[in-house]
């Protein structure tokens, strides 16, 4: 039995409970978690904005140590430190073969497969295939990334979602170049990672936007050169900071139609908006056909930062070792499993950066 934060049903509060995990079957691996980050997607799954079967153990941003391996597992051994990947690519489907493993048709296969049980025998699902809000988890071998040298195991958890997503959005999806102006909407773990990635790209100015004034200091620490409160004058304010043009690149890290529209409106003619946040199915974004033509802007979404984690995690580690990427700065609260509901509350209130469960 291991301790876990359980979501029994959508909309219910998380409960600390004991769960039963089987010994890993063929191709599967049991991992003892060292740390797990709390991402807004966990909150969205808990409230039903995003769908998941229940009962479920959420948490998809984790790192830990291999404690048991199933038959046929070759890539890791007991004792290996690993980062968990919530979108493991199969390598063989149409989109994997096109070289877009972040869109793998089988990436979500594990989400709907029970991986353990409650004490009474009820089948239990792994949140986004990872289930990091528990002392241990059992995942497919494909969902493991070796921990790169020089990155502490606890902060490496953040590589598994916020940092891979934020860095990839800037470098893989938007391909930000030195000297481009960047505006970032939403300064949680994901948006702060985008700011750091924009700094690494040599962008400037880097304009951070949030509804919460408390985010200013945090944003500046992550590379923002300007901070603006989100209001209905935002595109005017961004134009002022970009010599009247509008931003070359915008990033939406909130997950709402209205902020996608606002981000799009802050870009220059021909500018690009990269949507990183995940919104609801009834939340629409609108612009007129004439606007679309007149501004000739690009609007696209990215998934997991359009990353190939096997290539990008080692690259991120290089940035960490060189002091360009600061994982520790993203972590504003170190918490225990039973404090995840309070971390959700801080998110709702627009407080802090990443909360990290440390086991
Ligand atoms: N305009 C600007 N910022 C906003 C707005 C708004 N209208 N509404 C909320 N925010 C800010 C919040 O104040 C907070 O700082 O967006 C930030 C969101 O941060 P978190 O809740 O910590 O979310 P995070 O984990 O960073 O995820 C961001 O990416 O992966 C997706 O599902 C995730 O959609 C979510 C997004
Ligand atoms: Zn996430
Ligand atoms: Zn695939």
Short mmCIF file of C-alpha atoms and ligand atoms in Angstrom, two decimals:
data_model
loop_
_atom_site.label_atom_id
_atom_site.label_comp_id
_atom_site.label_asym_id
_atom_site.label_seq_id
_atom_site.Cartn_x
_atom_site.Cartn_y
_atom_site.Cartn_z
CA UNK A 1 0.00 0.00 0.00
CA UNK A 2 1.21 3.52 -0.76
CA UNK A 3 -0.19 6.91 0.19
CA UNK A 4 -1.87 8.94 -2.54
CA UNK A 5 -3.98 12.06 -3.06
CA UNK A 6 -7.15 10.62 -4.58
CA UNK A 7 -9.85 12.26 -6.69
CA UNK A 8 -12.86 10.01 -6.15
CA UNK A 9 -15.13 11.90 -8.53
CA UNK A 10 -14.99 15.08 -10.60
CA UNK A 11 -15.61 18.15 -8.44
CA UNK A 12 -14.79 16.41 -5.14
CA UNK A 13 -11.85 17.56 -3.00
CA UNK A 14 -8.70 15.42 -3.06
CA UNK A 15 -8.48 12.88 -0.25
CA UNK A 16 -5.38 11.33 1.23
CA UNK A 17 -5.73 7.57 1.05
CA UNK A 18 -3.86 4.30 0.65
CA UNK A 19 -3.81 2.63 -2.75
CA UNK A 20 -2.67 -0.78 -3.94
CA UNK A 21 -0.27 -1.00 -6.88
CA UNK A 22 0.57 -4.32 -8.54
CA UNK A 23 4.11 -5.47 -9.22
CA UNK A 24 4.98 -4.15 -12.70
CA UNK A 25 3.94 -6.39 -15.59
CA UNK A 26 5.83 -6.78 -18.88
CA UNK A 27 7.26 -3.49 -20.13
CA UNK A 28 6.20 -1.69 -16.97
CA UNK A 29 8.15 -0.01 -14.20
CA UNK A 30 7.46 0.95 -10.60
CA UNK A 31 8.82 4.35 -9.57
CA UNK A 32 9.16 5.85 -6.09
CA UNK A 33 8.39 9.56 -6.46
CA UNK A 34 10.89 12.12 -5.20
CA UNK A 35 8.79 15.14 -6.17
CA UNK A 36 5.67 16.12 -8.11
CA UNK A 37 4.70 19.58 -9.37
CA UNK A 38 1.13 20.85 -9.18
CA UNK A 39 0.05 22.02 -12.66
CA UNK A 40 -3.10 23.90 -13.62
CA UNK A 41 -4.08 20.92 -15.77
CA UNK A 42 -4.46 18.90 -12.54
CA UNK A 43 -6.91 21.50 -11.28
CA UNK A 44 -8.73 21.45 -14.64
CA UNK A 45 -9.02 17.64 -14.42
CA UNK A 46 -10.24 17.84 -10.82
CA UNK A 47 -12.96 20.36 -11.67
CA UNK A 48 -14.02 18.63 -14.89
CA UNK A 49 -12.80 21.29 -17.36
CA UNK A 50 -10.62 18.50 -18.76
CA UNK A 51 -11.89 14.93 -18.76
CA UNK A 52 -10.51 11.97 -16.85
CA UNK A 53 -11.98 8.66 -15.69
CA UNK A 54 -12.31 8.36 -11.90
CA UNK A 55 -11.31 7.43 -9.28
CA UNK A 56 -7.95 8.83 -10.29
CA UNK A 57 -4.59 9.80 -8.83
CA UNK A 58 -3.67 13.07 -10.55
CA UNK A 59 -0.17 14.57 -10.92
CA UNK A 60 1.68 14.42 -14.24
CA UNK A 61 4.89 16.34 -13.49
CA UNK A 62 7.13 14.02 -11.52
CA UNK A 63 10.56 12.57 -10.97
CA UNK A 64 11.74 9.65 -8.88
CA UNK A 65 13.71 6.43 -8.66
CA UNK A 66 13.00 3.06 -10.26
CA UNK A 67 12.16 0.48 -7.56
CA UNK A 68 11.02 -2.50 -9.67
CA UNK A 69 10.94 -3.43 -13.35
CA UNK A 70 8.72 -5.87 -15.24
CA UNK A 71 9.68 -8.47 -17.78
CA UNK A 72 11.44 -7.23 -20.88
CA UNK A 73 12.31 -3.79 -19.51
CA UNK A 74 15.71 -2.85 -20.94
CA UNK A 75 16.03 0.93 -20.78
CA UNK A 76 16.12 1.35 -16.98
CA UNK A 77 17.26 -0.60 -13.92
CA UNK A 78 16.34 -0.55 -10.25
CA UNK A 79 17.92 2.52 -8.67
CA UNK A 80 17.87 4.68 -11.82
CA UNK A 81 16.63 8.27 -11.38
CA UNK A 82 13.95 9.17 -13.93
CA UNK A 83 11.63 11.97 -15.05
CA UNK A 84 8.05 11.02 -15.98
CA UNK A 85 6.60 11.81 -19.41
CA UNK A 86 2.81 12.26 -19.71
CA UNK A 87 2.77 11.91 -23.51
CA UNK A 88 5.04 9.00 -24.38
CA UNK A 89 5.31 8.51 -28.14
CA UNK A 90 4.86 5.09 -29.74
CA UNK A 91 7.34 5.80 -32.52
CA UNK A 92 5.26 4.04 -35.16
CA UNK A 93 1.98 5.89 -35.76
CA UNK A 94 1.38 8.31 -38.61
CA UNK A 95 2.29 11.41 -36.59
CA UNK A 96 5.35 9.82 -34.96
CA UNK A 97 6.55 8.91 -38.44
CA UNK A 98 6.00 12.46 -39.59
CA UNK A 99 8.41 13.52 -36.82
CA UNK A 100 5.77 14.99 -34.52
CA UNK A 101 5.96 12.65 -31.50
CA UNK A 102 4.21 15.20 -29.26
CA UNK A 103 1.07 14.46 -31.27
CA UNK A 104 1.47 10.67 -31.08
CA UNK A 105 -1.87 8.97 -31.64
CA UNK A 106 -1.14 6.60 -28.75
CA UNK A 107 0.23 9.15 -26.26
CA UNK A 108 -2.93 8.98 -24.15
CA UNK A 109 -3.35 5.18 -24.24
CA UNK A 110 -2.52 4.79 -20.55
CA UNK A 111 -5.05 7.40 -19.36
CA UNK A 112 -8.00 5.05 -19.62
CA UNK A 113 -6.32 1.89 -18.31
CA UNK A 114 -6.64 1.15 -14.58
CA UNK A 115 -3.18 0.78 -13.01
CA UNK A 116 -4.01 -0.09 -9.41
CA UNK A 117 -6.88 -0.39 -6.95
CA UNK A 118 -8.36 1.25 -3.90
CA UNK A 119 -8.29 -0.67 -0.62
CA UNK A 120 -11.77 -2.10 -1.42
CA UNK A 121 -10.61 -3.38 -4.81
CA UNK A 122 -12.15 -0.60 -6.98
CA UNK A 123 -10.15 -0.04 -10.19
CA UNK A 124 -8.03 3.11 -10.07
CA UNK A 125 -6.87 5.27 -13.01
CA UNK A 126 -3.51 7.04 -13.42
CA UNK A 127 -3.89 10.81 -14.05
CA UNK A 128 -2.52 11.50 -17.57
CA UNK A 129 -0.92 8.07 -17.34
CA UNK A 130 1.52 9.27 -14.66
CA UNK A 131 -0.26 9.50 -11.27
CA UNK A 132 2.52 11.41 -9.54
CA UNK A 133 0.43 12.52 -6.51
CA UNK A 134 1.37 9.30 -4.72
CA UNK A 135 4.44 7.89 -3.03
CA UNK A 136 4.83 5.40 -5.88
CA UNK A 137 3.46 4.81 -9.37
CA UNK A 138 3.58 2.14 -12.07
CA UNK A 139 4.01 3.29 -15.68
CA UNK A 140 5.08 2.01 -19.06
CA UNK A 141 8.82 1.96 -19.68
CA UNK A 142 8.16 4.42 -22.53
CA UNK A 143 6.98 7.04 -20.03
CA UNK A 144 10.41 7.31 -18.43
CA UNK A 145 13.15 9.75 -19.31
CA UNK A 146 16.58 9.25 -17.76
CA UNK A 147 17.50 12.03 -15.31
CA UNK A 148 20.27 14.03 -16.94
CA UNK A 149 23.48 14.64 -14.98
CA UNK A 150 23.70 17.81 -12.93
CA UNK A 151 19.96 18.25 -12.31
CA UNK A 152 18.70 17.58 -8.77
CA UNK A 153 16.03 14.85 -8.77
CA UNK A 154 13.41 16.97 -7.01
CA UNK A 155 13.54 20.03 -9.26
CA UNK A 156 13.81 17.71 -12.30
CA UNK A 157 10.10 16.99 -11.79
CA UNK A 158 9.40 20.36 -13.41
CA UNK A 159 11.06 19.22 -16.61
CA UNK A 160 8.18 16.74 -17.00
CA UNK A 161 5.56 19.40 -17.75
CA UNK A 162 6.00 23.14 -17.12
CA UNK A 163 9.56 23.51 -18.35
CA UNK A 164 9.43 21.16 -21.34
CA UNK A 165 6.16 22.83 -22.35
CA UNK A 166 7.28 26.42 -21.79
CA UNK A 167 10.73 26.03 -23.28
CA UNK A 168 9.40 24.08 -26.26
CA UNK A 169 6.67 26.66 -26.91
CA UNK A 170 9.36 29.30 -27.34
CA UNK A 171 12.07 27.32 -29.11
CA UNK A 172 10.20 24.60 -31.04
CA UNK A 173 6.77 26.05 -31.72
CA UNK A 174 7.33 29.82 -32.03
CA UNK A 175 11.07 29.66 -32.83
CA UNK A 176 11.68 32.98 -31.11
CA UNK A 177 14.80 34.73 -32.38
CA UNK A 178 17.15 37.14 -30.62
CA UNK A 179 15.80 40.66 -30.53
CA UNK A 180 12.14 39.70 -31.05
CA UNK A 181 9.58 41.27 -28.76
CA UNK A 182 7.63 38.77 -26.67
CA UNK A 183 4.47 39.08 -24.59
CA UNK A 184 3.44 36.33 -22.17
CA UNK A 185 -0.09 36.04 -20.74
CA UNK A 186 -0.41 34.05 -17.50
CA UNK A 187 2.49 33.71 -15.11
CA UNK A 188 2.07 30.35 -13.41
CA UNK A 189 4.69 27.61 -13.68
CA UNK A 190 4.16 27.40 -17.44
CA UNK A 191 4.25 31.15 -18.18
CA UNK A 192 7.31 31.64 -15.96
CA UNK A 193 9.08 28.86 -17.88
CA UNK A 194 8.15 30.67 -21.11
CA UNK A 195 9.74 33.85 -19.72
CA UNK A 196 12.97 32.03 -18.93
CA UNK A 197 12.99 30.44 -22.38
CA UNK A 198 12.46 33.85 -24.02
CA UNK A 199 15.41 35.18 -22.02
CA UNK A 200 17.55 32.26 -23.24
CA UNK A 201 16.48 33.07 -26.82
CA UNK A 202 17.73 36.64 -26.36
CA UNK A 203 14.28 38.15 -26.89
CA UNK A 204 13.47 41.70 -25.89
CA UNK A 205 11.47 43.38 -24.65
CA UNK A 206 9.91 40.51 -22.69
CA UNK A 207 6.52 41.71 -21.50
CA UNK A 208 4.75 39.71 -18.78
CA UNK A 209 0.97 40.03 -18.34
CA UNK A 210 -1.20 38.72 -15.51
CA UNK A 211 -4.38 39.63 -13.66
CA UNK A 212 -2.55 39.32 -10.38
CA UNK A 213 -0.23 42.21 -9.40
CA UNK A 214 1.57 39.80 -7.07
CA UNK A 215 3.18 38.20 -10.11
CA UNK A 216 5.32 41.19 -11.06
CA UNK A 217 8.34 40.50 -8.91
CA UNK A 218 8.27 36.78 -9.77
CA UNK A 219 8.00 37.60 -13.49
CA UNK A 220 10.99 39.95 -13.40
CA UNK A 221 13.07 37.26 -11.69
CA UNK A 222 12.29 34.94 -14.61
CA UNK A 223 13.35 37.37 -17.32
CA UNK A 224 10.45 39.79 -17.83
CA UNK A 225 11.69 43.27 -18.67
CA UNK A 226 8.18 44.75 -18.32
CA UNK A 227 5.06 43.82 -16.40
CA UNK A 228 1.49 44.78 -17.30
CA UNK A 229 -1.76 44.04 -15.54
CA UNK A 230 -4.26 42.41 -17.90
CA UNK A 231 -6.99 44.94 -18.75
CA UNK A 232 -8.97 46.04 -21.79
CA UNK A 233 -6.19 48.43 -22.82
CA UNK A 234 -3.61 45.67 -23.07
CA UNK A 235 -2.95 45.83 -26.81
CA UNK A 236 -2.44 49.59 -26.59
CA UNK A 237 -0.03 49.13 -23.65
CA UNK A 238 1.93 46.45 -25.52
CA UNK A 239 2.15 48.65 -28.61
CA UNK A 240 3.58 51.43 -26.47
CA UNK A 241 6.36 49.11 -25.28
CA UNK A 242 7.14 47.91 -28.82
CA UNK A 243 7.65 51.20 -30.65
CA UNK A 244 4.05 51.26 -31.78
CA UNK A 245 4.19 47.95 -33.66
CA UNK A 246 2.81 45.27 -31.37
CA UNK A 247 4.73 42.19 -30.25
CA UNK A 248 6.47 39.84 -32.66
CA UNK A 249 5.47 36.87 -30.53
CA UNK A 250 2.70 36.27 -27.98
CA UNK A 251 2.22 33.28 -25.67
CA UNK A 252 -1.05 32.39 -23.99
CA UNK A 253 -0.43 30.43 -20.79
CA UNK A 254 -3.85 30.79 -19.13
CA UNK A 255 -6.20 28.53 -21.09
CA UNK A 256 -9.13 30.86 -21.92
CA UNK A 257 -10.72 32.12 -25.12
CA UNK A 258 -10.59 35.72 -23.90
CA UNK A 259 -6.84 35.62 -23.21
CA UNK A 260 -6.16 33.91 -26.55
CA UNK A 261 -8.02 36.77 -28.20
CA UNK A 262 -6.14 39.35 -26.06
CA UNK A 263 -2.76 37.77 -26.82
CA UNK A 264 -3.56 37.71 -30.54
CA UNK A 265 -4.53 41.38 -30.41
CA UNK A 266 -1.20 42.42 -28.91
CA UNK A 267 0.86 41.09 -31.83
CA UNK A 268 2.04 43.17 -34.79
CA UNK A 269 0.82 42.57 -38.34
CA UNK A 270 2.28 39.23 -39.29
CA UNK A 271 3.00 38.39 -35.64
CA UNK A 272 2.56 34.99 -34.07
CA UNK A 273 0.50 33.80 -31.11
CA UNK A 274 1.34 30.45 -29.56
CA UNK A 275 -1.36 28.97 -27.35
CA UNK A 276 0.04 26.93 -24.49
CA UNK A 277 -2.92 27.01 -22.08
CA UNK A 278 -5.70 24.45 -22.33
CA UNK A 279 -9.23 25.86 -22.32
CA UNK A 280 -12.73 24.43 -22.23
CA UNK A 281 -14.69 22.93 -25.11
CA UNK A 282 -17.37 25.66 -25.07
CA UNK A 283 -14.97 28.58 -24.69
CA UNK A 284 -14.85 30.23 -28.12
CA UNK A 285 -12.30 32.62 -29.63
CA UNK A 286 -13.53 35.00 -32.30
CA UNK A 287 -12.17 37.43 -34.83
CA UNK A 288 -13.65 38.77 -38.02
CA UNK A 289 -12.65 37.50 -41.42
CA UNK A 290 -11.45 40.99 -42.30
CA UNK A 291 -9.28 41.23 -39.17
CA UNK A 292 -7.75 37.89 -40.00
CA UNK A 293 -6.81 39.12 -43.46
CA UNK A 294 -5.74 42.59 -42.41
CA UNK A 295 -3.38 41.54 -39.64
CA UNK A 296 -2.09 38.40 -41.39
CA UNK A 297 -1.20 36.97 -37.99
CA UNK A 298 -0.46 33.36 -37.11
CA UNK A 299 -2.38 31.64 -34.32
CA UNK A 300 -1.39 28.11 -33.35
CA UNK A 301 -1.47 25.83 -30.35
CA UNK A 302 1.35 23.62 -29.18
CA UNK A 303 1.25 20.36 -27.24
CA UNK A 304 3.97 19.61 -24.68
CA UNK A 305 5.93 22.45 -26.30
CA UNK A 306 6.09 20.44 -29.54
CA UNK A 307 8.97 18.64 -27.86
CA UNK A 308 10.65 15.35 -28.39
CA UNK A 309 11.46 14.80 -24.70
CA UNK A 310 14.27 12.37 -25.47
CA UNK A 311 16.11 15.20 -27.23
CA UNK A 312 14.84 18.21 -25.34
CA UNK A 313 15.34 17.03 -21.73
CA UNK A 314 19.12 16.66 -22.21
CA UNK A 315 19.15 20.10 -23.85
CA UNK A 316 17.27 21.61 -20.91
CA UNK A 317 19.75 19.99 -18.55
CA UNK A 318 22.57 21.69 -20.39
CA UNK A 319 20.87 25.04 -19.81
CA UNK A 320 20.45 24.16 -16.11
CA UNK A 321 24.13 23.22 -15.75
CA UNK A 322 25.22 26.41 -17.52
CA UNK A 323 23.06 28.49 -15.15
CA UNK A 324 20.78 29.78 -17.93
CA UNK A 325 17.70 27.88 -16.76
CA UNK A 326 16.75 28.21 -13.09
CA UNK A 327 14.42 25.39 -12.02
CA UNK A 328 14.64 26.30 -8.34
CA UNK A 329 13.28 29.80 -9.01
CA UNK A 330 10.06 28.29 -10.39
CA UNK A 331 9.38 26.50 -7.10
CA UNK A 332 7.79 28.92 -4.65
CA UNK A 333 6.16 26.37 -2.34
CA UNK A 334 7.45 22.99 -1.19
CA UNK A 335 4.51 21.00 0.16
CA UNK A 336 3.34 17.58 1.32
CA UNK A 337 0.72 15.38 -0.38
CA UNK A 338 -2.08 16.61 1.88
CA UNK A 339 -1.35 20.24 0.93
CA UNK A 340 -2.30 19.93 -2.77
CA UNK A 341 -5.78 21.46 -2.17
CA UNK A 342 -4.06 24.56 -0.74
CA UNK A 343 -1.83 24.67 -3.86
CA UNK A 344 -5.00 24.61 -6.00
CA UNK A 345 -6.31 27.52 -3.92
CA UNK A 346 -3.12 29.52 -4.53
CA UNK A 347 -3.57 28.91 -8.27
CA UNK A 348 -7.14 30.13 -8.15
CA UNK A 349 -5.97 33.24 -6.27
CA UNK A 350 -3.08 33.92 -8.69
CA UNK A 351 -0.41 33.43 -6.02
CA UNK A 352 3.10 32.03 -6.36
CA UNK A 353 4.88 30.00 -9.01
CA UNK A 354 5.03 26.21 -8.90
CA UNK A 355 4.04 24.24 -5.80
CA UNK A 356 6.15 21.11 -5.55
CA UNK A 357 5.14 18.06 -3.51
CA UNK A 358 8.35 16.72 -1.98
CA UNK A 359 8.15 13.11 -0.77
N1 LIG B 1 -5.10 37.35 -18.03
C1 LIG B 1 -3.81 37.14 -17.67
N2 LIG B 1 -3.46 36.22 -16.75
C2 LIG B 1 -4.42 35.49 -16.17
C3 LIG B 1 -5.79 35.65 -16.51
C4 LIG B 1 -6.11 36.63 -17.48
N3 LIG B 1 -7.38 36.87 -17.84
N4 LIG B 1 -6.51 34.79 -15.75
C5 LIG B 1 -5.64 34.11 -14.99
N5 LIG B 1 -4.37 34.52 -15.24
C6 LIG B 1 -3.12 34.06 -14.65
C7 LIG B 1 -3.21 33.63 -13.21
O1 LIG B 1 -3.20 34.76 -12.32
C8 LIG B 1 -1.94 32.78 -13.07
O2 LIG B 1 -0.83 33.56 -12.74
O3 LIG B 1 -2.68 32.91 -15.33
C9 LIG B 1 -1.76 32.20 -14.47
C10 LIG B 1 -2.02 30.70 -14.57
O4 LIG B 1 -1.09 30.05 -13.78
P1 LIG B 1 -1.36 28.62 -13.10
O5 LIG B 1 -2.75 28.55 -12.60
O6 LIG B 1 -0.24 28.36 -12.16
O7 LIG B 1 -1.28 27.63 -14.38
P2 LIG B 1 -0.07 26.81 -15.05
O8 LIG B 1 0.15 25.55 -14.31
O9 LIG B 1 1.07 27.71 -15.33
O10 LIG B 1 -0.78 26.39 -16.43
C11 LIG B 1 -1.15 27.36 -17.39
O11 LIG B 1 -1.09 25.80 -19.21
O12 LIG B 1 -0.75 23.53 -19.15
C12 LIG B 1 -1.71 24.53 -19.25
O13 LIG B 1 -3.72 23.58 -18.25
C13 LIG B 1 -2.67 24.51 -18.07
O14 LIG B 1 -4.15 26.04 -19.09
C14 LIG B 1 -3.16 25.91 -18.08
C15 LIG B 1 -1.93 26.72 -18.51
ZN1 LIG B 2 1.00 20.14 -16.79
ZN1 LIG B 3 2.97 7.50 -32.17
#
